[in-house]
Amino acid sequence: MKKWNYRNLKNLLVAGLAVTALLPNLYLSPASAAEAAVNATAATEAAKELPKVQVIATGGTLAGLSTDKTSFQTYKAGSLPIADLVASLPNKEHIAEVTTYQFGNSGSSAYTIEQLYDLSLKVDEALKTQDGVVVTSGTDTMEEIAYFLDLTVRSPKPVVVTGSMRPWTVIGTDAPANLYNAIKLAASGKTKYFGTVLMLNDEFHAARDVTKTNSYRTDTFVTPEIGALGYIDENNIRVYRAPFRALKPASEWATPFDLGKISKADLAKVEIAYSYQDAGPGAISGFVAGGAKGIVTAGTGAGGISKAMSDERKAAIEKGVVFVTTTRTGSGSNYSSGDGIIAGDNLNAAHARILLLLCLSFTSDFDTVKDWFTTIGYGQK
């Protein structure tokens, strides 16, 4: 019995080895082979069809390294390389073919206008081969950086500016989600011809309209009165309104502010003078002495300034300085204009400064600047 069992066991082993030897020669049926080929082709085509998005990093809280995992406000901004941050994002290969470029690694307020000039040109260079660009930035002056790009980038492809209110390395950070959603938004193509948009906290806003409203909260960015352009809820990207730029014919979409036609030396110096009870003339006189070609006033109520500031403004206008009036209230329109003075409409002071700076970098003609504020700044005609 033992001998028979051994012989049968041996035969089974031999048979098993024979089947194993034949396995490499087995083949799929024609139908199965065709199905496998179709699936392989589909996978390859899907990979080819993924939109290309480049993340251009400038630093900020998003790239911040915290003292420890609960240090929400104690961290060093602009510490982590963008390549490492993007590499750590899960499932990004399902939404885009993502590349990175480290433009800089600093807080947003550390950048000069000359550096923003370089950043804008870099974005346009990237958009020659990419379907969209994400720019990471600190949030302190993010709205100004975004508006500068909005006014100067020549390509109508999506440009999304994002950042975070908490550093990458703390519990509950909003940084990875914001970066992932910004890539998703840029890859979707839904903001093509919108100009630059700003995306945080699952919301995206027009660069012209958005402003930072809180020093710490993650829902800090708001578009006063008008509201966000849309929202990102996992796989759903909903656009509920479009900025006026998106309504222009393609031939009229680009602004006159082609940075390729000027040098950094042409960039105008423009300042902001803040009005308050019994405000003195020193801010305006100091800015003029410092070489300002334009000054934006952040006035009380509908744009009013003190008598001392008003008198000093008249003297500055006689010297050729251009003024734009805005309100310090945080929202609302402004219609105050006159000789040497342009109404800022509902642009806040920071946005009005960026627009005036670019206008004066391309022309010294007051009427042209005033027209650009109306057609580009407001979109009213």
mmCIF file of C-alpha atoms in Angstrom:
data_model
loop_
_atom_site.group_PDB
_atom_site.id
_atom_site.type_symbol
_atom_site.label_atom_id
_atom_site.label_comp_id
_atom_site.label_asym_id
_atom_site.label_seq_id
_atom_site.Cartn_x
_atom_site.Cartn_y
_atom_site.Cartn_z
ATOM 1 C CA MET A 1 0.000 0.000 0.000
ATOM 2 C CA LYS A 2 2.826 2.289 0.891
ATOM 3 C CA LYS A 3 4.586 1.361 -2.366
ATOM 4 C CA TRP A 4 1.441 2.088 -4.413
ATOM 5 C CA ASN A 5 0.958 5.483 -2.748
ATOM 6 C CA TYR A 6 4.563 6.391 -3.430
ATOM 7 C CA ARG A 7 4.270 5.359 -7.104
ATOM 8 C CA ASN A 8 1.033 7.352 -7.566
ATOM 9 C CA LEU A 9 2.491 10.354 -5.826
ATOM 10 C CA LYS A 10 5.499 10.177 -8.111
ATOM 11 C CA ASN A 11 3.264 9.983 -11.218
ATOM 12 C CA LEU A 12 1.258 12.998 -10.065
ATOM 13 C CA LEU A 13 4.434 14.959 -9.536
ATOM 14 C CA VAL A 14 5.720 14.083 -13.004
ATOM 15 C CA ALA A 15 2.387 15.070 -14.555
ATOM 16 C CA GLY A 16 2.450 18.380 -12.714
ATOM 17 C CA LEU A 17 5.933 19.160 -13.970
ATOM 18 C CA ALA A 18 4.857 18.361 -17.520
ATOM 19 C CA VAL A 19 1.938 20.789 -17.342
ATOM 20 C CA THR A 20 4.199 23.456 -15.907
ATOM 21 C CA ALA A 21 6.632 23.010 -18.775
ATOM 22 C CA LEU A 22 3.796 23.555 -21.248
ATOM 23 C CA LEU A 23 2.541 26.782 -19.655
ATOM 24 C CA PRO A 24 4.833 29.135 -21.622
ATOM 25 C CA ASN A 25 3.412 27.708 -24.818
ATOM 26 C CA LEU A 26 -0.208 28.257 -23.853
ATOM 27 C CA TYR A 27 -1.954 31.098 -25.660
ATOM 28 C CA LEU A 28 -5.115 33.123 -25.279
ATOM 29 C CA SER A 29 -8.032 32.514 -27.559
ATOM 30 C CA PRO A 30 -8.272 35.037 -30.419
ATOM 31 C CA ALA A 31 -11.142 36.789 -28.626
ATOM 32 C CA SER A 32 -9.252 37.045 -25.323
ATOM 33 C CA ALA A 33 -6.095 38.224 -27.077
ATOM 34 C CA ALA A 34 -8.042 40.901 -28.935
ATOM 35 C CA GLU A 35 -9.694 42.074 -25.714
ATOM 36 C CA ALA A 36 -6.330 42.280 -23.965
ATOM 37 C CA ALA A 37 -4.907 44.291 -26.869
ATOM 38 C CA VAL A 38 -7.846 46.707 -26.770
ATOM 39 C CA ASN A 39 -7.440 47.185 -23.020
ATOM 40 C CA ALA A 40 -3.713 47.786 -23.380
ATOM 41 C CA THR A 41 -4.307 50.299 -26.175
ATOM 42 C CA ALA A 42 -6.997 52.071 -24.151
ATOM 43 C CA ALA A 43 -4.654 52.352 -21.180
ATOM 44 C CA THR A 44 -1.925 53.760 -23.393
ATOM 45 C CA GLU A 45 -4.284 56.265 -25.019
ATOM 46 C CA ALA A 46 -5.631 57.318 -21.627
ATOM 47 C CA ALA A 47 -2.094 58.031 -20.491
ATOM 48 C CA LYS A 48 -1.432 60.025 -23.663
ATOM 49 C CA GLU A 49 -4.602 62.062 -23.218
ATOM 50 C CA LEU A 50 -3.852 63.211 -19.666
ATOM 51 C CA PRO A 51 -3.502 67.002 -19.661
ATOM 52 C CA LYS A 52 -0.063 68.375 -18.893
ATOM 53 C CA VAL A 53 0.162 70.677 -15.901
ATOM 54 C CA GLN A 54 3.299 72.331 -14.564
ATOM 55 C CA VAL A 55 3.469 73.499 -10.956
ATOM 56 C CA ILE A 56 5.649 76.606 -10.663
ATOM 57 C CA ALA A 57 6.580 77.152 -7.034
ATOM 58 C CA THR A 58 7.414 80.410 -5.287
ATOM 59 C CA GLY A 59 7.255 79.120 -1.707
ATOM 60 C CA GLY A 60 4.950 80.422 0.996
ATOM 61 C CA THR A 61 3.170 78.615 3.819
ATOM 62 C CA LEU A 62 2.288 75.731 1.521
ATOM 63 C CA ALA A 63 6.001 74.843 1.440
ATOM 64 C CA GLY A 64 6.385 75.648 5.133
ATOM 65 C CA LEU A 65 8.224 73.466 7.644
ATOM 66 C CA SER A 66 6.646 73.671 11.083
ATOM 67 C CA THR A 67 8.489 73.481 14.389
ATOM 68 C CA ASP A 68 6.460 70.374 15.186
ATOM 69 C CA LYS A 69 3.257 68.732 13.984
ATOM 70 C CA THR A 70 1.020 71.055 15.992
ATOM 71 C CA SER A 71 2.849 74.330 15.261
ATOM 72 C CA PHE A 72 0.175 76.028 13.158
ATOM 73 C CA GLN A 73 1.775 79.465 13.330
ATOM 74 C CA THR A 74 5.382 78.588 14.185
ATOM 75 C CA TYR A 75 7.012 77.538 10.956
ATOM 76 C CA LYS A 76 9.469 78.614 8.291
ATOM 77 C CA ALA A 77 7.710 79.410 5.027
ATOM 78 C CA GLY A 78 9.274 78.376 1.749
ATOM 79 C CA SER A 79 11.343 75.474 3.088
ATOM 80 C CA LEU A 80 10.217 72.370 1.206
ATOM 81 C CA PRO A 81 10.964 71.756 -2.494
ATOM 82 C CA ILE A 82 7.924 71.568 -4.736
ATOM 83 C CA ALA A 83 9.125 68.386 -6.440
ATOM 84 C CA ASP A 84 8.886 66.535 -3.112
ATOM 85 C CA LEU A 85 5.462 67.972 -2.314
ATOM 86 C CA VAL A 86 3.990 67.021 -5.678
ATOM 87 C CA ALA A 87 5.578 63.562 -5.505
ATOM 88 C CA SER A 88 3.770 62.931 -2.218
ATOM 89 C CA LEU A 89 0.299 63.720 -3.614
ATOM 90 C CA PRO A 90 -1.838 60.571 -4.023
ATOM 91 C CA ASN A 91 -3.682 59.780 -7.259
ATOM 92 C CA LYS A 92 -2.319 62.756 -9.183
ATOM 93 C CA GLU A 93 -1.517 60.402 -12.074
ATOM 94 C CA HIS A 94 -5.278 60.037 -12.605
ATOM 95 C CA ILE A 95 -5.858 63.750 -13.276
ATOM 96 C CA ALA A 96 -2.757 65.102 -15.020
ATOM 97 C CA GLU A 97 0.790 64.575 -16.139
ATOM 98 C CA VAL A 98 2.439 66.835 -13.588
ATOM 99 C CA THR A 99 5.863 68.450 -13.744
ATOM 100 C CA THR A 100 7.420 71.008 -11.403
ATOM 101 C CA TYR A 101 9.624 74.091 -11.566
ATOM 102 C CA GLN A 102 11.151 75.766 -8.510
ATOM 103 C CA PHE A 103 11.002 79.480 -9.344
ATOM 104 C CA GLY A 104 11.773 80.471 -5.771
ATOM 105 C CA ASN A 105 11.079 79.523 -2.160
ATOM 106 C CA SER A 106 10.151 82.614 -0.126
ATOM 107 C CA GLY A 107 7.185 84.272 1.469
ATOM 108 C CA SER A 108 4.998 86.141 -1.023
ATOM 109 C CA SER A 109 5.800 89.624 0.297
ATOM 110 C CA ALA A 110 9.531 89.028 -0.317
ATOM 111 C CA TYR A 111 9.097 89.160 -4.099
ATOM 112 C CA THR A 112 9.729 92.355 -6.042
ATOM 113 C CA ILE A 113 7.764 93.534 -9.065
ATOM 114 C CA GLU A 114 10.857 92.759 -11.147
ATOM 115 C CA GLN A 115 10.657 89.140 -9.968
ATOM 116 C CA LEU A 116 6.952 89.001 -10.813
ATOM 117 C CA TYR A 117 7.955 90.167 -14.300
ATOM 118 C CA ASP A 118 10.194 87.066 -14.545
ATOM 119 C CA LEU A 119 7.476 84.845 -13.076
ATOM 120 C CA SER A 120 4.929 85.975 -15.664
ATOM 121 C CA LEU A 121 7.326 85.255 -18.520
ATOM 122 C CA LYS A 122 8.041 81.825 -17.023
ATOM 123 C CA VAL A 123 4.324 81.026 -16.883
ATOM 124 C CA ASP A 124 3.897 81.940 -20.548
ATOM 125 C CA GLU A 125 6.952 79.881 -21.459
ATOM 126 C CA ALA A 126 5.484 76.857 -19.669
ATOM 127 C CA LEU A 127 2.108 77.276 -21.365
ATOM 128 C CA LYS A 128 3.732 76.786 -24.769
ATOM 129 C CA THR A 129 3.942 73.065 -23.956
ATOM 130 C CA GLN A 130 1.567 72.655 -20.991
ATOM 131 C CA ASP A 131 -2.222 72.591 -20.883
ATOM 132 C CA GLY A 132 -2.286 74.552 -17.647
ATOM 133 C CA VAL A 133 -0.069 76.022 -14.951
ATOM 134 C CA VAL A 134 -0.392 76.088 -11.170
ATOM 135 C CA VAL A 135 1.578 78.773 -9.313
ATOM 136 C CA THR A 136 2.111 78.195 -5.601
ATOM 137 C CA SER A 137 2.489 81.305 -3.489
ATOM 138 C CA GLY A 138 2.341 82.642 0.020
ATOM 139 C CA THR A 139 -1.063 84.083 0.839
ATOM 140 C CA ASP A 140 -0.025 87.478 2.234
ATOM 141 C CA THR A 141 0.247 89.150 -1.187
ATOM 142 C CA MET A 142 -1.243 86.307 -3.215
ATOM 143 C CA GLU A 143 -4.043 88.468 -4.588
ATOM 144 C CA GLU A 144 -1.501 90.946 -5.991
ATOM 145 C CA ILE A 145 0.657 88.227 -7.527
ATOM 146 C CA ALA A 146 -2.421 86.633 -9.066
ATOM 147 C CA TYR A 147 -3.667 89.945 -10.506
ATOM 148 C CA PHE A 148 -0.230 90.750 -11.938
ATOM 149 C CA LEU A 149 -0.274 87.380 -13.747
ATOM 150 C CA ASP A 150 -3.882 87.914 -14.777
ATOM 151 C CA LEU A 151 -2.976 91.178 -16.501
ATOM 152 C CA THR A 152 0.300 90.071 -18.108
ATOM 153 C CA VAL A 153 0.189 86.380 -19.084
ATOM 154 C CA ARG A 154 -0.470 86.196 -22.812
ATOM 155 C CA SER A 155 -1.793 82.637 -23.058
ATOM 156 C CA PRO A 156 -5.515 82.050 -22.429
ATOM 157 C CA LYS A 157 -4.793 78.583 -20.980
ATOM 158 C CA PRO A 158 -5.673 78.019 -17.313
ATOM 159 C CA VAL A 159 -3.438 79.629 -14.699
ATOM 160 C CA VAL A 160 -4.323 78.742 -11.105
ATOM 161 C CA VAL A 161 -2.652 80.348 -8.099
ATOM 162 C CA THR A 162 -2.830 78.435 -4.833
ATOM 163 C CA GLY A 163 -1.244 78.228 -1.410
ATOM 164 C CA SER A 164 -2.316 77.378 2.107
ATOM 165 C CA MET A 165 -2.996 78.883 5.510
ATOM 166 C CA ARG A 166 -1.255 76.051 7.364
ATOM 167 C CA PRO A 167 2.203 74.622 6.667
ATOM 168 C CA TRP A 168 2.568 71.268 4.946
ATOM 169 C CA THR A 169 3.869 69.506 8.051
ATOM 170 C CA VAL A 170 1.149 70.133 10.675
ATOM 171 C CA ILE A 171 -1.935 68.119 11.510
ATOM 172 C CA GLY A 172 -5.017 69.314 9.669
ATOM 173 C CA THR A 173 -3.009 71.153 7.031
ATOM 174 C CA ASP A 174 -4.897 72.473 4.029
ATOM 175 C CA ALA A 175 -1.768 72.481 1.859
ATOM 176 C CA PRO A 176 -1.950 69.071 0.092
ATOM 177 C CA ALA A 177 -5.675 69.390 -0.657
ATOM 178 C CA ASN A 178 -5.232 72.882 -2.081
ATOM 179 C CA LEU A 179 -2.320 71.810 -4.275
ATOM 180 C CA TYR A 180 -4.164 68.718 -5.516
ATOM 181 C CA ASN A 181 -7.342 70.653 -6.295
ATOM 182 C CA ALA A 182 -5.397 73.405 -8.054
ATOM 183 C CA ILE A 183 -3.808 70.802 -10.334
ATOM 184 C CA LYS A 184 -7.231 69.271 -10.919
ATOM 185 C CA LEU A 185 -8.734 72.666 -11.796
ATOM 186 C CA ALA A 186 -5.905 73.566 -14.179
ATOM 187 C CA ALA A 187 -6.130 70.149 -15.840
ATOM 188 C CA SER A 188 -9.886 70.421 -16.311
ATOM 189 C CA GLY A 189 -9.568 73.353 -18.708
ATOM 190 C CA LYS A 190 -12.715 74.878 -17.233
ATOM 191 C CA THR A 191 -11.049 78.220 -16.562
ATOM 192 C CA LYS A 192 -9.531 78.673 -20.008
ATOM 193 C CA TYR A 193 -9.979 82.323 -21.057
ATOM 194 C CA PHE A 194 -10.838 83.213 -17.438
ATOM 195 C CA GLY A 195 -7.396 84.709 -16.910
ATOM 196 C CA THR A 196 -5.654 83.846 -13.665
ATOM 197 C CA VAL A 197 -7.830 82.411 -10.905
ATOM 198 C CA LEU A 198 -7.037 81.931 -7.233
ATOM 199 C CA MET A 199 -7.957 78.596 -5.629
ATOM 200 C CA LEU A 200 -8.031 77.755 -1.914
ATOM 201 C CA ASN A 201 -10.477 76.025 0.411
ATOM 202 C CA ASP A 202 -12.252 74.233 -2.484
ATOM 203 C CA GLU A 203 -13.226 77.597 -4.030
ATOM 204 C CA PHE A 204 -11.841 79.491 -6.985
ATOM 205 C CA HIS A 205 -12.058 83.239 -7.533
ATOM 206 C CA ALA A 206 -11.231 85.778 -10.232
ATOM 207 C CA ALA A 207 -7.831 87.344 -9.546
ATOM 208 C CA ARG A 208 -9.238 90.858 -10.058
ATOM 209 C CA ASP A 209 -11.929 90.504 -7.412
ATOM 210 C CA VAL A 210 -10.586 88.280 -4.631
ATOM 211 C CA THR A 211 -9.019 89.504 -1.394
ATOM 212 C CA LYS A 212 -7.611 88.047 1.809
ATOM 213 C CA THR A 213 -9.944 88.796 4.721
ATOM 214 C CA ASN A 214 -8.483 86.965 7.716
ATOM 215 C CA SER A 215 -4.972 86.420 9.027
ATOM 216 C CA TYR A 216 -5.410 82.757 10.041
ATOM 217 C CA ARG A 217 -8.665 81.155 8.900
ATOM 218 C CA THR A 218 -8.577 78.708 5.973
ATOM 219 C CA ASP A 219 -11.591 80.407 4.360
ATOM 220 C CA THR A 220 -9.740 83.730 4.275
ATOM 221 C CA PHE A 221 -10.090 84.429 0.529
ATOM 222 C CA VAL A 222 -13.380 86.052 -0.431
ATOM 223 C CA THR A 223 -14.778 87.961 -3.388
ATOM 224 C CA PRO A 224 -16.823 90.709 -1.691
ATOM 225 C CA GLU A 225 -20.430 91.103 -2.838
ATOM 226 C CA ILE A 226 -19.945 89.195 -6.118
ATOM 227 C CA GLY A 227 -18.849 85.807 -4.790
ATOM 228 C CA ALA A 228 -16.638 82.947 -5.975
ATOM 229 C CA LEU A 229 -16.505 81.733 -9.568
ATOM 230 C CA GLY A 230 -17.109 78.159 -8.508
ATOM 231 C CA TYR A 231 -16.316 75.205 -6.281
ATOM 232 C CA ILE A 232 -14.432 71.914 -6.358
ATOM 233 C CA ASP A 233 -16.184 69.014 -4.626
ATOM 234 C CA GLU A 234 -14.078 65.891 -5.228
ATOM 235 C CA ASN A 235 -14.747 64.957 -8.867
ATOM 236 C CA ASN A 236 -17.200 67.812 -9.389
ATOM 237 C CA ILE A 237 -15.864 71.152 -10.619
ATOM 238 C CA ARG A 238 -18.747 73.589 -10.768
ATOM 239 C CA VAL A 239 -18.453 76.988 -12.481
ATOM 240 C CA TYR A 240 -21.320 79.314 -11.559
ATOM 241 C CA ARG A 241 -20.170 82.543 -13.143
ATOM 242 C CA ALA A 242 -17.410 83.800 -15.430
ATOM 243 C CA PRO A 243 -15.270 86.945 -15.238
ATOM 244 C CA PHE A 244 -15.917 89.535 -17.946
ATOM 245 C CA ARG A 245 -12.640 88.605 -19.670
ATOM 246 C CA ALA A 246 -14.069 85.224 -20.595
ATOM 247 C CA LEU A 247 -16.794 86.945 -22.606
ATOM 248 C CA LYS A 248 -14.391 88.767 -24.914
ATOM 249 C CA PRO A 249 -13.600 87.526 -28.433
ATOM 250 C CA ALA A 250 -10.339 85.591 -28.566
ATOM 251 C CA SER A 251 -8.785 88.345 -30.697
ATOM 252 C CA GLU A 252 -9.437 90.922 -27.954
ATOM 253 C CA TRP A 253 -8.688 88.737 -24.935
ATOM 254 C CA ALA A 254 -5.054 89.681 -24.243
ATOM 255 C CA THR A 255 -4.301 92.925 -22.418
ATOM 256 C CA PRO A 256 -1.893 95.573 -23.777
ATOM 257 C CA PHE A 257 0.560 94.607 -21.036
ATOM 258 C CA ASP A 258 2.931 92.413 -23.030
ATOM 259 C CA LEU A 259 6.033 92.224 -20.845
ATOM 260 C CA GLY A 260 8.061 91.086 -23.826
ATOM 261 C CA LYS A 261 7.801 94.650 -25.140
ATOM 262 C CA ILE A 262 9.288 96.384 -22.084
ATOM 263 C CA SER A 263 12.273 95.863 -19.808
ATOM 264 C CA LYS A 264 12.349 95.716 -16.042
ATOM 265 C CA ALA A 265 13.705 99.253 -16.068
ATOM 266 C CA ASP A 266 10.369 100.388 -17.549
ATOM 267 C CA LEU A 267 8.341 99.124 -14.584
ATOM 268 C CA ALA A 268 6.756 102.139 -12.914
ATOM 269 C CA LYS A 269 6.930 102.924 -9.225
ATOM 270 C CA VAL A 270 3.433 103.161 -7.722
ATOM 271 C CA GLU A 271 2.518 103.496 -4.042
ATOM 272 C CA ILE A 272 -0.576 103.425 -1.796
ATOM 273 C CA ALA A 273 -1.514 106.263 0.606
ATOM 274 C CA TYR A 274 -3.995 105.355 3.357
ATOM 275 C CA SER A 275 -6.392 107.975 4.635
ATOM 276 C CA TYR A 276 -7.720 108.252 8.202
ATOM 277 C CA GLN A 277 -8.935 110.901 10.622
ATOM 278 C CA ASP A 278 -6.815 114.043 10.168
ATOM 279 C CA ALA A 279 -4.302 112.220 7.961
ATOM 280 C CA GLY A 280 -1.232 114.287 7.181
ATOM 281 C CA PRO A 281 0.343 114.974 3.780
ATOM 282 C CA GLY A 282 3.594 113.155 4.519
ATOM 283 C CA ALA A 283 2.760 109.875 2.775
ATOM 284 C CA ILE A 284 2.014 111.542 -0.548
ATOM 285 C CA SER A 285 4.910 114.006 -0.398
ATOM 286 C CA GLY A 286 7.276 111.215 0.600
ATOM 287 C CA PHE A 287 6.161 108.953 -2.223
ATOM 288 C CA VAL A 288 6.560 111.742 -4.766
ATOM 289 C CA ALA A 289 10.032 112.514 -3.450
ATOM 290 C CA GLY A 290 10.823 108.812 -3.767
ATOM 291 C CA GLY A 291 10.009 108.811 -7.467
ATOM 292 C CA ALA A 292 6.457 107.502 -7.556
ATOM 293 C CA LYS A 293 4.777 107.967 -10.945
ATOM 294 C CA GLY A 294 1.406 106.982 -9.555
ATOM 295 C CA ILE A 295 -0.323 106.852 -6.165
ATOM 296 C CA VAL A 296 -3.455 104.965 -5.140
ATOM 297 C CA THR A 297 -5.407 106.468 -2.253
ATOM 298 C CA ALA A 298 -7.293 104.131 0.074
ATOM 299 C CA GLY A 299 -9.893 106.612 1.186
ATOM 300 C CA THR A 300 -12.636 106.699 3.761
ATOM 301 C CA GLY A 301 -16.174 105.842 2.726
ATOM 302 C CA ALA A 302 -16.543 106.340 -1.004
ATOM 303 C CA GLY A 303 -12.884 107.300 -1.348
ATOM 304 C CA GLY A 304 -12.550 110.538 0.584
ATOM 305 C CA ILE A 305 -9.186 111.736 1.888
ATOM 306 C CA SER A 306 -8.240 114.363 4.472
ATOM 307 C CA LYS A 307 -7.781 118.018 3.544
ATOM 308 C CA ALA A 308 -4.032 117.817 4.079
ATOM 309 C CA MET A 309 -3.799 114.809 1.770
ATOM 310 C CA SER A 310 -6.043 116.482 -0.791
ATOM 311 C CA ASP A 311 -3.868 119.607 -0.884
ATOM 312 C CA GLU A 312 -0.735 117.514 -1.265
ATOM 313 C CA ARG A 313 -2.402 115.483 -4.018
ATOM 314 C CA LYS A 314 -3.029 118.674 -6.027
ATOM 315 C CA ALA A 315 0.641 119.580 -5.768
ATOM 316 C CA ALA A 316 1.661 116.083 -6.868
ATOM 317 C CA ILE A 317 -0.680 116.143 -9.877
ATOM 318 C CA GLU A 318 0.983 119.345 -11.035
ATOM 319 C CA LYS A 319 4.233 117.364 -11.087
ATOM 320 C CA GLY A 320 2.652 114.734 -13.351
ATOM 321 C CA VAL A 321 1.795 112.072 -10.752
ATOM 322 C CA VAL A 322 -1.351 110.052 -11.576
ATOM 323 C CA PHE A 323 -3.804 109.217 -8.787
ATOM 324 C CA VAL A 324 -6.412 106.459 -8.476
ATOM 325 C CA THR A 325 -9.077 106.604 -5.781
ATOM 326 C CA THR A 326 -10.284 103.513 -3.894
ATOM 327 C CA THR A 327 -12.098 102.846 -0.622
ATOM 328 C CA ARG A 328 -10.570 101.396 2.510
ATOM 329 C CA THR A 329 -13.897 99.835 3.553
ATOM 330 C CA GLY A 330 -13.213 96.475 1.907
ATOM 331 C CA SER A 331 -16.008 96.578 -0.645
ATOM 332 C CA GLY A 332 -18.057 98.966 -2.729
ATOM 333 C CA SER A 333 -17.537 101.121 -5.790
ATOM 334 C CA ASN A 334 -15.730 104.422 -6.148
ATOM 335 C CA TYR A 335 -16.467 107.047 -8.802
ATOM 336 C CA SER A 336 -14.296 109.995 -7.680
ATOM 337 C CA SER A 337 -12.294 111.384 -10.589
ATOM 338 C CA GLY A 338 -10.977 114.662 -11.897
ATOM 339 C CA ASP A 339 -7.856 116.262 -13.303
ATOM 340 C CA GLY A 340 -5.082 113.751 -12.737
ATOM 341 C CA ILE A 341 -7.448 111.469 -10.799
ATOM 342 C CA ILE A 342 -8.983 108.183 -11.982
ATOM 343 C CA ALA A 343 -11.834 106.385 -10.213
ATOM 344 C CA GLY A 344 -10.880 102.924 -9.007
ATOM 345 C CA ASP A 345 -14.435 101.564 -9.182
ATOM 346 C CA ASN A 346 -14.598 98.445 -6.947
ATOM 347 C CA LEU A 347 -10.903 97.555 -7.183
ATOM 348 C CA ASN A 348 -9.316 97.483 -3.767
ATOM 349 C CA ALA A 349 -6.159 99.540 -3.250
ATOM 350 C CA ALA A 350 -3.780 96.600 -3.749
ATOM 351 C CA HIS A 351 -5.384 95.612 -7.050
ATOM 352 C CA ALA A 352 -5.628 99.195 -8.262
ATOM 353 C CA ARG A 353 -1.913 99.634 -7.586
ATOM 354 C CA ILE A 354 -1.028 96.628 -9.756
ATOM 355 C CA LEU A 355 -3.173 97.897 -12.628
ATOM 356 C CA LEU A 356 -1.872 101.479 -12.354
ATOM 357 C CA LEU A 357 1.713 100.209 -12.167
ATOM 358 C CA LEU A 358 1.306 98.277 -15.414
ATOM 359 C CA CYS A 359 -0.530 101.130 -17.127
ATOM 360 C CA LEU A 360 2.247 103.604 -16.302
ATOM 361 C CA SER A 361 4.881 101.067 -17.349
ATOM 362 C CA PHE A 362 3.456 101.135 -20.875
ATOM 363 C CA THR A 363 2.349 104.751 -21.282
ATOM 364 C CA SER A 364 2.584 108.164 -19.653
ATOM 365 C CA ASP A 365 -0.572 109.437 -21.367
ATOM 366 C CA PHE A 366 -3.268 110.111 -18.753
ATOM 367 C CA ASP A 367 -6.213 109.560 -21.101
ATOM 368 C CA THR A 368 -4.837 106.181 -22.186
ATOM 369 C CA VAL A 369 -4.408 105.119 -18.570
ATOM 370 C CA LYS A 370 -7.939 106.234 -17.773
ATOM 371 C CA ASP A 371 -9.277 104.299 -20.764
ATOM 372 C CA TRP A 372 -7.408 101.157 -19.706
ATOM 373 C CA PHE A 373 -8.892 101.404 -16.215
ATOM 374 C CA THR A 374 -12.323 101.481 -17.804
ATOM 375 C CA THR A 375 -11.865 98.778 -20.427
ATOM 376 C CA ILE A 376 -9.452 96.441 -18.630
ATOM 377 C CA GLY A 377 -10.021 97.350 -15.003
ATOM 378 C CA TYR A 378 -13.804 97.395 -15.114
ATOM 379 C CA GLY A 379 -14.805 95.706 -18.346
ATOM 380 C CA GLN A 380 -17.618 98.163 -18.888
ATOM 381 C CA LYS A 381 -17.133 98.732 -22.594
#
